Structures are given as structure tokens and as C-alpha cells.
Amino acid sequence: MKKLTLNIFTVLTLVFLFACKENTKTSESTSEEINKTEKDATQLSDDELLDVVQKQTLKYFWDYAEPNSGLGRERFHPDGNYPNKDPQTVTTGGSGFGLMGIVVGMERNFIDREEAVNRLDKIANFLENTPRYHGAWPHWIDGETANTESFGSDSKDNGGDIVETSFLAQGFIVVREYLKNGNEKEKAVAEKFNKLWNGIEWNWYTNNKNGIFWHWSPDYEFEKNFKIEGYNECLITYVMAASSPNHSIKPEVYHEGWARGGNITTEKEAYGFPLILKHNTVGDKGGPLFWAHYSYLGLNPKGLEDKYANYWDLNVNHSKINYEYCQENPKNSKTYGKDSWGLTASYTKNKDGGVGYAAHSPDDDRGVVSPTAAVSSLPYTPEESMRAIRHFYTDLNELTWGPAGFYDAFSLDNGEWAAKRYLAIDQGPMIVMIENYRTGLIWDLFMQAPEVQQGLDKLGFTYSK
């Protein structure tokens, strides 16, 4: 009995010592793996790096979506420090970008296809039961109640937002085209999004004039009187309005409204690159770079041309001007360099070091880089954008990289600073434009829609099918 007890004690001791040894080996292995990962960050191929960025950024719309609606939150603060009730506020335009991002995730197997279809079904059902204003959704929605939220402090912006709705509807068409030939569940979801798209009363938002007006409120009607005239981020609004099967606009709404009766063109240039169209800015070096992204997530600028512009040249030039401005660096910011550039709307660094918001551009240079600007310009400036992606991910990783991809903005002036927060409208374009650069997937899906082609024909565009 005594011998048996000794044997058991000996065995237990040996097991304990072996476990300690294995734990040590595991710790060493983990340490080696961490070092290996850090080392590999500089050795990733371009494709591997783009996979990492797309997959991590998609978490914004997948892991961190508003849980009740399934839609993209207006903003996501990983530290949980929000003003008001921001965690439950969802954004319509940013969610449209997220719909396209989910399609990318399905195609690349970043997310399970069946789970993704269920999420899309949930989103469609929520939007079907959300208050609409002549078919248009508001800019912000309470994800828990589906009630309309006024946009910011503007109490008169409490109805339909046709621009945000156009960004959302761009996603509807992409989802429909991706799922329409799938299994029975996928076909049913595709039809739900088709129904949502067909219910938007685009022509209502002309207010019986030659132009589209951004807002309509049941309380204030067209009192805000914001006519959408080019050039900014809103070309897609006119294209979608012309493409509507049931509520289409007349061609003169585009030509006399958006194109200002032909007065949208310009002969000015910057750094040797023609602007082509008059940007709605004070200076002559182009607006924030999101103007080259939002309308062109689905609408393919390659081969897209009307009597005012070649839209590929327009966006390439806009991106290169933005890059060259950062190289000129007239304010001597430490943030800008060969691999660090990109000015667009995002969070910003306030003078007191706090976090604000600004539409960064050469007109409003605060020494702040928004990663989405360079990343989402990848189709237009592949070399400059790829260098920036690698720089942000490897050299500035601790400053710029977080749970949903690149943080919204950073600056190196007066010490390292980053807005370690996210906005839907900045995360979505990165996923989609990287994919358009790699495969053209989202461009192909959107451009194959027959009503989009009919709308472009109606407005006098030529385009690649």
C-alpha cells in the first residue's frame, strides 16, 4: 500500500513537472509566434496584406454592427466612450457601403455564406419596417427602435435624405445581383432588396424642378432647399435616380441640376493634372478624397464618360493632386511623406489635442492623415496607395491599427496622435475599393444591373459593360 502511494505520488509529480515544461515550451512558442508575426508584417506579399486589411476592416460591419438591426453603426469607439446614444445610431449611407463589404466577405470566405445571407435578410427586414419619406430613408436611424434620428443638431433634417439613400441603394443592387441566382433563401433575400430599391421615389426629390434636393421632411418639407449641384460625392444620386424603374428623373434634371447647365467643367489644373470638373471647394486643388470614392464603389469609372468628363481621368487626377499636395506639404507637417498621405473627411485633431471632425483637403489642411483616403484610392494610385497601406500597417502599426482595421485618423505633429475610433463611411470604402482594384467584383455586379445601364444611357453616358 505504501509502495502504491509512492508510485502515485511519483506519477503526479512527473505529470506536474511535464506540464510545467510544456507550459514553458508553449510560452516560448507563443513568444516566437508573436515575434514571427511582427517579423512577417514586413514580409507579407501585397495580396496577403490586402487580405489582412479587408478582413479586419470588415469586422466593423460584421462583429461590431448594431445588433438589433444588423446595420452599420454611425461610429464605433472601441474604448466604449460615446457621447449620447451613439452605439445604437445606425447610418444609412455607411450601411450601404457595408452591404457591399459583406458581399466581398462572402466572396473571399472571410465570413460564412449562410450566416451572411441571414444577416442580409435581417437588414432587409429592418429597413422594410423603418419609417421612410417618399421611399427614402433618413441619414440616421435608431437601431433599436427603427425611429428616425435628426442628423446632428439640425432638427429640420428629420426626414428623407436622398443622398444617403443613394449610397444605401447602391448596396441594394449589388446584393441583389450577387444573390439572385443562388439558392431559394438567397433568391428571396435578393428580392427583398429589389423591392426596397424599387420603392424609392427619386422624382419626388426634384420638387418639380430641374435638380435633386437633398432633404425632405414631413414637418419642414423642402425648407432646407439644398439643391445637389456638382461636383462633389453625389454623382451616384443622379445615376440612381435616372435608373429607377418606377420613379425615374428626366435627363434635364441631371444636365441642368447636377451639371449646372454645362457649367460644371473647368480648365484649371494642379501639379500638371487637370481638375476636369469644378470641385465645390474654394481652392483649385480638389476636394476631400471621399468624392472619388462614395459614388464609385459600384459605379465603375473605368470607361465611364459623358459630355462633361472622363470619370476615370477625373478620379485619377483628383487622387494624384491630393498625393502631390501632401508631398509639397506647404505647412511642413511631420505627418506627410512619400508613404504617408491622404486627406478626406474623418475625425480630426483639435488644437487642444481632442478629437473633432473635419473634411480634410488642401483647403483644410490640419496635418492629419485619414488612412481611408489613400487606401480607398488604390484603384487610381496603386503604387502610392500600396506604399501607404504597407507604411500604415508595418511602420505605424501600434498607432494606426485596431480591432476594425486602420483607425480613422492620425497625426505626427507635436507627438504621435490618433483618433482611435471608426466611422462607417470611412471603413466601408476601403473594403470595397480594395476589391475593385483586385478583381472588379463590386463594379461588375453593379454595372451588370439592367436598370443601371438604362439610367446611364438615359443621361448620355458611355461605359464599359
Short mmCIF file of C-alpha atoms in Angstrom, two decimals:
data_model
loop_
_atom_site.label_atom_id
_atom_site.label_comp_id
_atom_site.label_asym_id
_atom_site.label_seq_id
_atom_site.Cartn_x
_atom_site.Cartn_y
_atom_site.Cartn_z
CA MET A 1 0.00 0.00 0.00
CA LYS A 2 2.84 2.32 0.92
CA LYS A 3 4.64 1.44 -2.32
CA LEU A 4 1.49 2.12 -4.35
CA THR A 5 1.07 5.53 -2.68
CA LEU A 6 4.66 6.38 -3.52
CA ASN A 7 4.13 5.41 -7.13
CA ILE A 8 1.04 7.58 -7.42
CA PHE A 9 2.91 10.49 -5.81
CA THR A 10 5.79 9.97 -8.21
CA VAL A 11 3.48 9.85 -11.21
CA LEU A 12 1.66 13.02 -10.14
CA THR A 13 4.99 14.77 -9.63
CA LEU A 14 6.19 13.75 -13.05
CA VAL A 15 2.91 14.92 -14.61
CA PHE A 16 3.27 18.27 -12.85
CA LEU A 17 6.88 18.69 -13.97
CA PHE A 18 5.96 17.70 -17.54
CA ALA A 19 3.10 20.21 -17.56
CA CYS A 20 5.42 22.95 -16.33
CA LYS A 21 7.87 22.07 -19.05
CA GLU A 22 5.12 22.11 -21.70
CA ASN A 23 3.84 25.44 -20.42
CA THR A 24 7.34 26.83 -20.74
CA LYS A 25 7.56 25.47 -24.27
CA THR A 26 4.14 26.95 -25.05
CA SER A 27 5.20 30.33 -23.69
CA GLU A 28 8.38 30.17 -25.73
CA SER A 29 6.36 29.11 -28.77
CA THR A 30 3.86 31.93 -28.24
CA SER A 31 6.68 34.41 -27.89
CA GLU A 32 8.29 33.06 -31.04
CA GLU A 33 4.93 33.25 -32.84
CA ILE A 34 4.46 36.88 -31.79
CA ASN A 35 7.96 37.73 -32.98
CA LYS A 36 7.31 35.76 -36.17
CA THR A 37 4.08 37.71 -36.74
CA GLU A 38 5.84 41.01 -36.18
CA LYS A 39 8.60 39.93 -38.49
CA ASP A 40 6.15 38.69 -41.10
CA ALA A 41 4.35 42.02 -41.19
CA THR A 42 7.23 43.37 -43.26
CA GLN A 43 7.35 40.24 -45.42
CA LEU A 44 3.69 39.94 -46.39
CA SER A 45 3.06 39.99 -50.10
CA ASP A 46 0.75 42.69 -51.40
CA ASP A 47 -2.10 40.18 -51.74
CA GLU A 48 -1.57 38.86 -48.22
CA LEU A 49 -1.53 42.38 -46.83
CA LEU A 50 -4.69 43.34 -48.69
CA ASP A 51 -6.37 40.20 -47.31
CA VAL A 52 -5.43 41.27 -43.79
CA VAL A 53 -6.75 44.80 -44.28
CA GLN A 54 -10.03 43.75 -45.90
CA LYS A 55 -10.76 41.02 -43.37
CA GLN A 56 -10.02 43.17 -40.34
CA THR A 57 -11.92 46.18 -41.70
CA LEU A 58 -14.97 44.03 -42.42
CA LYS A 59 -15.28 43.43 -38.68
CA TYR A 60 -16.75 46.94 -38.46
CA PHE A 61 -19.87 45.73 -40.28
CA TRP A 62 -19.79 42.15 -39.06
CA ASP A 63 -18.55 41.88 -35.47
CA TYR A 64 -19.32 45.45 -34.42
CA ALA A 65 -22.60 46.08 -36.27
CA GLU A 66 -25.60 47.32 -34.31
CA PRO A 67 -27.05 44.01 -33.05
CA ASN A 68 -30.79 44.57 -33.42
CA SER A 69 -30.82 45.93 -36.98
CA GLY A 70 -27.65 44.32 -38.30
CA LEU A 71 -26.77 47.68 -39.87
CA GLY A 72 -23.51 49.57 -39.57
CA ARG A 73 -23.24 51.88 -36.59
CA GLU A 74 -22.59 55.52 -37.41
CA ARG A 75 -19.42 55.20 -35.33
CA PHE A 76 -17.59 52.61 -33.26
CA HIS A 77 -15.40 53.61 -30.33
CA PRO A 78 -13.50 50.57 -29.05
CA ASP A 79 -12.99 52.25 -25.66
CA GLY A 80 -16.76 52.46 -25.20
CA ASN A 81 -16.61 56.21 -24.62
CA TYR A 82 -19.54 57.59 -26.62
CA PRO A 83 -21.48 60.81 -26.37
CA ASN A 84 -25.27 60.47 -26.14
CA LYS A 85 -26.67 57.21 -27.57
CA ASP A 86 -24.25 56.79 -30.46
CA PRO A 87 -23.81 52.99 -30.08
CA GLN A 88 -27.40 52.42 -31.25
CA THR A 89 -27.34 55.04 -34.03
CA VAL A 90 -27.03 53.44 -37.45
CA THR A 91 -26.17 55.20 -40.67
CA THR A 92 -27.93 54.55 -43.95
CA GLY A 93 -25.16 55.57 -46.34
CA GLY A 94 -22.42 53.81 -44.40
CA SER A 95 -24.62 50.72 -44.17
CA GLY A 96 -24.89 50.71 -47.96
CA PHE A 97 -21.11 50.54 -48.08
CA GLY A 98 -21.29 47.76 -45.51
CA LEU A 99 -23.68 45.72 -47.66
CA MET A 100 -21.09 45.75 -50.43
CA GLY A 101 -18.42 44.88 -47.88
CA ILE A 102 -20.40 41.83 -46.75
CA VAL A 103 -20.58 40.67 -50.38
CA VAL A 104 -16.78 40.95 -50.53
CA GLY A 105 -16.55 38.96 -47.31
CA MET A 106 -18.76 36.21 -48.72
CA GLU A 107 -16.81 36.03 -51.97
CA ARG A 108 -13.46 35.79 -50.16
CA ASN A 109 -14.75 33.39 -47.48
CA PHE A 110 -13.95 35.84 -44.72
CA ILE A 111 -17.42 35.12 -43.35
CA ASP A 112 -19.74 32.13 -43.65
CA ARG A 113 -22.07 32.48 -46.63
CA GLU A 114 -25.18 31.16 -44.87
CA GLU A 115 -24.60 33.42 -41.88
CA ALA A 116 -24.06 36.36 -44.22
CA VAL A 117 -27.32 35.68 -46.05
CA ASN A 118 -29.12 35.54 -42.71
CA ARG A 119 -27.57 38.88 -41.73
CA LEU A 120 -28.62 40.42 -45.04
CA ASP A 121 -32.14 39.09 -44.53
CA LYS A 122 -32.24 40.67 -41.09
CA ILE A 123 -31.10 44.01 -42.53
CA ALA A 124 -33.71 43.91 -45.30
CA ASN A 125 -36.48 43.15 -42.80
CA PHE A 126 -35.38 46.01 -40.54
CA LEU A 127 -35.28 48.51 -43.40
CA GLU A 128 -38.68 47.37 -44.63
CA ASN A 129 -40.14 48.31 -41.25
CA THR A 130 -38.27 51.59 -40.87
CA PRO A 131 -40.07 54.91 -41.47
CA ARG A 132 -39.42 56.20 -44.99
CA TYR A 133 -40.14 59.51 -46.59
CA HIS A 134 -41.42 59.05 -50.11
CA GLY A 135 -39.36 55.89 -50.18
CA ALA A 136 -36.16 57.47 -48.87
CA TRP A 137 -34.53 56.68 -45.55
CA PRO A 138 -33.20 59.29 -43.13
CA HIS A 139 -29.49 59.83 -42.58
CA TRP A 140 -29.62 58.30 -39.09
CA ILE A 141 -31.87 55.64 -37.59
CA ASP A 142 -32.18 54.33 -34.05
CA GLY A 143 -31.12 50.72 -34.49
CA GLU A 144 -33.16 49.56 -31.51
CA THR A 145 -36.47 51.28 -32.26
CA ALA A 146 -36.18 51.99 -36.03
CA ASN A 147 -37.18 55.58 -35.30
CA THR A 148 -35.72 58.44 -37.33
CA GLU A 149 -33.00 60.43 -35.61
CA SER A 150 -32.35 64.02 -36.62
CA PHE A 151 -28.93 64.43 -38.19
CA GLY A 152 -26.77 66.05 -35.55
CA SER A 153 -28.18 69.26 -34.11
CA ASP A 154 -30.24 70.06 -37.21
CA SER A 155 -33.84 69.49 -36.15
CA LYS A 156 -35.03 70.18 -39.70
CA ASP A 157 -33.04 67.21 -41.01
CA ASN A 158 -35.59 64.76 -39.65
CA GLY A 159 -36.90 63.14 -42.82
CA GLY A 160 -35.63 61.66 -46.05
CA ASP A 161 -32.00 62.03 -47.09
CA ILE A 162 -31.85 61.15 -50.78
CA VAL A 163 -28.03 61.23 -50.95
CA GLU A 164 -27.56 58.76 -48.10
CA THR A 165 -30.38 56.72 -49.61
CA SER A 166 -28.49 56.57 -52.92
CA PHE A 167 -25.42 55.18 -51.13
CA LEU A 168 -27.67 52.61 -49.45
CA ALA A 169 -29.45 51.71 -52.70
CA GLN A 170 -26.12 51.18 -54.45
CA GLY A 171 -25.64 48.38 -51.93
CA PHE A 172 -29.15 47.02 -52.56
CA ILE A 173 -28.37 46.46 -56.23
CA VAL A 174 -25.01 44.83 -55.51
CA VAL A 175 -26.58 42.40 -53.02
CA ARG A 176 -29.44 41.61 -55.40
CA GLU A 177 -27.11 40.89 -58.29
CA TYR A 178 -24.87 38.71 -56.12
CA LEU A 179 -27.68 36.57 -54.69
CA LYS A 180 -30.27 36.49 -57.47
CA ASN A 181 -29.13 33.16 -58.92
CA GLY A 182 -28.43 31.47 -55.60
CA ASN A 183 -30.48 29.01 -53.55
CA GLU A 184 -34.09 29.66 -52.60
CA LYS A 185 -33.19 31.64 -49.47
CA GLU A 186 -30.70 33.77 -51.38
CA LYS A 187 -33.21 34.48 -54.14
CA ALA A 188 -35.77 35.53 -51.54
CA VAL A 189 -33.30 37.92 -49.90
CA ALA A 190 -32.35 39.32 -53.30
CA GLU A 191 -36.00 40.04 -54.00
CA LYS A 192 -36.38 41.85 -50.67
CA PHE A 193 -33.59 44.23 -51.59
CA ASN A 194 -35.05 44.65 -55.07
CA LYS A 195 -38.36 45.68 -53.53
CA LEU A 196 -36.65 48.21 -51.26
CA TRP A 197 -34.83 49.70 -54.25
CA ASN A 198 -37.97 49.96 -56.36
CA GLY A 199 -39.87 51.81 -53.64
CA ILE A 200 -37.63 54.91 -53.60
CA GLU A 201 -39.41 57.94 -55.09
CA TRP A 202 -36.45 59.69 -56.66
CA ASN A 203 -38.58 62.03 -58.75
CA TRP A 204 -40.29 63.37 -55.63
CA TYR A 205 -36.97 64.84 -54.52
CA THR A 206 -36.82 67.11 -57.58
CA ASN A 207 -39.54 69.25 -56.02
CA ASN A 208 -40.82 69.66 -59.61
CA LYS A 209 -37.60 71.44 -60.61
CA ASN A 210 -34.56 70.53 -62.69
CA GLY A 211 -32.36 69.29 -59.89
CA ILE A 212 -32.50 66.91 -56.95
CA PHE A 213 -32.92 68.33 -53.44
CA TRP A 214 -31.04 66.62 -50.65
CA HIS A 215 -33.69 66.68 -47.90
CA TRP A 216 -37.42 66.36 -47.45
CA SER A 217 -39.11 66.46 -44.05
CA PRO A 218 -42.73 65.74 -43.16
CA ASP A 219 -42.56 68.78 -40.87
CA TYR A 220 -40.50 71.18 -42.98
CA GLU A 221 -40.92 69.73 -46.47
CA PHE A 222 -38.26 71.24 -48.79
CA GLU A 223 -37.49 74.13 -46.47
CA LYS A 224 -33.77 73.27 -46.30
CA ASN A 225 -33.73 73.87 -50.08
CA PHE A 226 -30.37 72.14 -50.61
CA LYS A 227 -30.14 71.51 -54.35
CA ILE A 228 -27.45 68.97 -55.24
CA GLU A 229 -25.10 70.50 -57.78
CA GLY A 230 -21.75 69.11 -58.88
CA TYR A 231 -19.00 68.39 -58.33
CA ASN A 232 -18.85 66.51 -55.02
CA GLU A 233 -19.71 63.00 -53.79
CA CYS A 234 -23.25 62.92 -55.19
CA LEU A 235 -22.99 61.79 -58.82
CA ILE A 236 -24.38 58.40 -57.77
CA THR A 237 -27.57 60.09 -56.56
CA TYR A 238 -28.39 61.28 -60.08
CA VAL A 239 -27.39 57.97 -61.66
CA MET A 240 -29.61 56.03 -59.27
CA ALA A 241 -32.47 58.48 -59.83
CA ALA A 242 -32.20 58.05 -63.60
CA SER A 243 -32.03 54.25 -63.22
CA SER A 244 -35.20 53.84 -61.16
CA PRO A 245 -37.74 51.60 -62.92
CA ASN A 246 -40.73 53.34 -61.31
CA HIS A 247 -39.64 56.82 -60.19
CA SER A 248 -37.03 57.97 -62.68
CA ILE A 249 -35.95 61.57 -63.26
CA LYS A 250 -35.87 63.31 -66.63
CA PRO A 251 -32.45 63.83 -68.27
CA GLU A 252 -32.68 67.61 -67.85
CA VAL A 253 -32.74 67.17 -64.08
CA TYR A 254 -29.18 65.87 -64.39
CA HIS A 255 -27.92 68.25 -67.06
CA GLU A 256 -29.43 71.44 -65.66
CA GLY A 257 -29.17 70.47 -61.99
CA TRP A 258 -26.06 68.42 -61.29
CA ALA A 259 -24.11 69.69 -64.32
CA ARG A 260 -25.24 73.30 -63.78
CA GLY A 261 -26.36 73.64 -67.37
CA GLY A 262 -22.88 72.64 -68.53
CA ASN A 263 -21.08 75.00 -66.17
CA ILE A 264 -19.62 72.08 -64.21
CA THR A 265 -16.42 71.89 -66.30
CA THR A 266 -13.14 73.75 -65.74
CA GLU A 267 -9.81 74.27 -67.48
CA LYS A 268 -7.88 74.58 -64.21
CA GLU A 269 -5.21 72.14 -63.15
CA ALA A 270 -2.91 71.45 -60.21
CA TYR A 271 0.58 69.91 -60.29
CA GLY A 272 0.06 69.39 -64.01
CA PHE A 273 -3.14 67.36 -63.57
CA PRO A 274 -6.38 68.82 -64.99
CA LEU A 275 -9.23 69.04 -62.48
CA ILE A 276 -11.70 68.48 -65.39
CA LEU A 277 -14.75 69.39 -63.28
CA LYS A 278 -15.23 72.27 -60.87
CA HIS A 279 -15.00 70.88 -57.37
CA ASN A 280 -17.28 72.51 -54.82
CA THR A 281 -14.29 73.97 -53.00
CA VAL A 282 -12.70 77.38 -52.51
CA GLY A 283 -9.29 76.49 -53.93
CA ASP A 284 -8.19 74.71 -57.08
CA LYS A 285 -6.57 71.57 -55.66
CA GLY A 286 -9.62 69.38 -55.35
CA GLY A 287 -11.97 68.44 -52.56
CA PRO A 288 -11.65 65.70 -49.94
CA LEU A 289 -10.90 62.32 -51.47
CA PHE A 290 -14.18 60.71 -50.50
CA TRP A 291 -15.56 62.49 -53.56
CA ALA A 292 -13.56 59.97 -55.62
CA HIS A 293 -14.88 57.03 -53.60
CA TYR A 294 -18.53 57.11 -52.48
CA SER A 295 -20.12 57.39 -55.93
CA TYR A 296 -17.70 54.89 -57.45
CA LEU A 297 -17.99 51.93 -55.11
CA GLY A 298 -20.47 50.37 -57.54
CA LEU A 299 -20.38 52.80 -60.44
CA ASN A 300 -17.28 51.83 -62.40
CA PRO A 301 -15.36 54.93 -63.53
CA LYS A 302 -13.27 52.88 -65.98
CA GLY A 303 -14.63 53.76 -69.40
CA LEU A 304 -17.31 55.98 -67.86
CA GLU A 305 -17.72 59.18 -69.84
CA ASP A 306 -20.31 61.81 -70.68
CA LYS A 307 -20.06 65.18 -72.36
CA TYR A 308 -18.58 66.70 -69.21
CA ALA A 309 -15.85 64.32 -68.15
CA ASN A 310 -13.98 61.07 -68.45
CA TYR A 311 -14.57 59.86 -64.90
CA TRP A 312 -11.53 57.61 -64.68
CA ASP A 313 -9.27 60.53 -65.56
CA LEU A 314 -11.22 62.71 -63.15
CA ASN A 315 -10.64 60.39 -60.19
CA VAL A 316 -7.04 59.52 -61.03
CA ASN A 317 -6.20 63.20 -61.30
CA HIS A 318 -8.03 64.03 -58.07
CA SER A 319 -6.09 61.32 -56.22
CA LYS A 320 -2.74 62.36 -57.67
CA ILE A 321 -3.36 66.01 -56.85
CA ASN A 322 -4.12 65.02 -53.27
CA TYR A 323 -0.91 62.98 -53.13
CA GLU A 324 1.20 65.75 -54.64
CA TYR A 325 -0.22 68.30 -52.22
CA CYS A 326 0.96 66.11 -49.34
CA GLN A 327 4.40 65.90 -50.97
CA GLU A 328 4.53 69.68 -51.40
CA ASN A 329 3.49 69.89 -47.74
CA PRO A 330 3.21 73.69 -47.60
CA LYS A 331 2.65 73.70 -43.83
CA ASN A 332 5.64 71.41 -43.12
CA SER A 333 3.62 68.76 -41.33
CA LYS A 334 5.58 65.79 -39.98
CA THR A 335 2.63 63.58 -40.86
CA TYR A 336 3.06 63.70 -44.63
CA GLY A 337 5.66 61.90 -46.70
CA LYS A 338 6.23 59.62 -49.66
CA ASP A 339 4.36 56.82 -47.92
CA SER A 340 2.06 58.88 -45.69
CA TRP A 341 -0.69 60.87 -47.35
CA GLY A 342 -4.43 61.15 -47.86
CA LEU A 343 -6.80 63.99 -46.99
CA THR A 344 -10.53 63.34 -46.63
CA ALA A 345 -13.41 63.74 -44.22
CA SER A 346 -12.75 61.98 -40.92
CA TYR A 347 -12.15 62.54 -37.26
CA THR A 348 -9.52 65.22 -36.72
CA LYS A 349 -7.12 66.54 -34.12
CA ASN A 350 -8.39 69.67 -32.42
CA LYS A 351 -5.99 72.39 -31.33
CA ASP A 352 -6.36 71.26 -27.72
CA GLY A 353 -5.44 67.69 -28.69
CA GLY A 354 -9.03 66.49 -28.50
CA VAL A 355 -10.96 64.71 -31.24
CA GLY A 356 -13.17 66.63 -33.67
CA TYR A 357 -14.35 66.18 -37.24
CA ALA A 358 -13.23 67.86 -40.47
CA ALA A 359 -13.40 67.43 -44.24
CA HIS A 360 -9.63 67.48 -44.72
CA SER A 361 -8.44 68.67 -48.11
CA PRO A 362 -5.88 71.13 -49.48
CA ASP A 363 -8.43 73.79 -48.49
CA ASP A 364 -8.49 72.49 -44.91
CA ASP A 365 -5.05 71.09 -44.10
CA ARG A 366 -4.65 70.19 -40.42
CA GLY A 367 -1.66 67.88 -40.67
CA VAL A 368 -3.98 64.89 -40.28
CA VAL A 369 -3.93 61.79 -42.49
CA SER A 370 -7.08 59.69 -42.82
CA PRO A 371 -5.99 56.17 -43.88
CA THR A 372 -9.20 55.62 -45.85
CA ALA A 373 -8.15 58.38 -48.26
CA ALA A 374 -5.07 56.58 -49.59
CA VAL A 375 -6.40 53.05 -49.08
CA SER A 376 -9.66 53.66 -50.95
CA SER A 377 -7.75 55.35 -53.79
CA LEU A 378 -5.91 52.09 -54.54
CA PRO A 379 -7.54 51.66 -58.00
CA TYR A 380 -6.45 55.17 -59.01
CA THR A 381 -2.97 55.37 -57.45
CA PRO A 382 -1.89 51.75 -56.98
CA GLU A 383 1.78 52.38 -56.23
CA GLU A 384 1.27 55.37 -53.93
CA SER A 385 -1.65 53.70 -52.14
CA MET A 386 0.10 50.36 -51.69
CA ARG A 387 3.12 52.08 -50.16
CA ALA A 388 0.79 53.92 -47.78
CA ILE A 389 -1.04 50.73 -46.78
CA ARG A 390 2.25 49.00 -46.02
CA HIS A 391 3.56 52.02 -44.10
CA PHE A 392 0.38 52.36 -42.03
CA TYR A 393 0.34 48.64 -41.25
CA THR A 394 4.02 47.98 -40.58
CA ASP A 395 5.78 51.20 -39.55
CA LEU A 396 2.86 52.82 -37.72
CA ASN A 397 1.02 49.68 -36.61
CA GLU A 398 0.76 50.49 -32.90
CA LEU A 399 -0.58 53.95 -33.71
CA THR A 400 -2.89 53.19 -36.61
CA TRP A 401 -4.11 49.57 -36.36
CA GLY A 402 -7.00 48.40 -34.22
CA PRO A 403 -9.86 45.91 -33.90
CA ALA A 404 -11.66 47.07 -37.06
CA GLY A 405 -8.66 47.88 -39.22
CA PHE A 406 -6.96 51.25 -39.57
CA TYR A 407 -8.12 53.85 -37.08
CA ASP A 408 -9.88 56.82 -38.58
CA ALA A 409 -7.11 59.44 -38.49
CA PHE A 410 -3.65 60.18 -37.16
CA SER A 411 -1.08 62.96 -36.93
CA LEU A 412 2.63 63.08 -36.08
CA ASP A 413 2.74 66.80 -35.36
CA ASN A 414 3.58 67.65 -31.73
CA GLY A 415 3.83 63.99 -30.83
CA GLU A 416 2.01 60.92 -32.09
CA TRP A 417 -1.78 61.21 -32.06
CA ALA A 418 -4.55 59.02 -33.40
CA ALA A 419 -8.32 59.12 -33.25
CA LYS A 420 -8.64 55.51 -32.13
CA ARG A 421 -12.19 55.41 -33.38
CA TYR A 422 -14.04 54.37 -36.50
CA LEU A 423 -16.71 55.75 -38.83
CA ALA A 424 -18.81 53.58 -41.15
CA ILE A 425 -18.39 55.95 -44.09
CA ASP A 426 -14.60 55.61 -43.84
CA GLN A 427 -14.31 51.85 -43.22
CA GLY A 428 -16.72 50.71 -45.94
CA PRO A 429 -14.94 52.23 -48.95
CA MET A 430 -11.64 50.58 -48.01
CA ILE A 431 -13.08 47.06 -48.23
CA VAL A 432 -14.89 47.76 -51.49
CA MET A 433 -12.26 49.76 -53.36
CA ILE A 434 -9.53 47.26 -52.46
CA GLU A 435 -11.74 44.57 -54.00
CA ASN A 436 -12.45 46.65 -57.08
CA TYR A 437 -8.70 47.03 -57.51
CA ARG A 438 -8.12 43.31 -57.06
CA THR A 439 -10.99 41.77 -59.04
CA GLY A 440 -13.52 44.46 -60.02
CA LEU A 441 -16.19 42.38 -58.23
CA ILE A 442 -18.41 45.18 -56.94
CA TRP A 443 -18.06 47.24 -60.10
CA ASP A 444 -19.06 44.22 -62.18
CA LEU A 445 -22.11 43.41 -60.07
CA PHE A 446 -23.43 46.97 -60.07
CA MET A 447 -22.75 47.66 -63.73
CA GLN A 448 -24.44 44.44 -64.90
CA ALA A 449 -27.79 45.60 -63.49
CA PRO A 450 -30.02 46.34 -66.49
CA GLU A 451 -31.68 49.37 -64.95
CA VAL A 452 -28.28 50.95 -64.19
CA GLN A 453 -27.34 50.59 -67.82
CA GLN A 454 -30.68 52.10 -68.86
CA GLY A 455 -30.14 55.02 -66.47
CA LEU A 456 -26.66 55.72 -67.80
CA ASP A 457 -27.96 55.54 -71.36
CA LYS A 458 -30.71 57.98 -70.47
CA LEU A 459 -28.20 60.54 -69.13
CA GLY A 460 -25.92 60.21 -72.16
CA PHE A 461 -23.06 58.18 -70.64
CA THR A 462 -20.82 55.70 -72.37
CA TYR A 463 -19.47 52.95 -70.15
CA SER A 464 -17.87 49.53 -70.03
CA LYS A 465 -20.34 46.63 -69.68
#
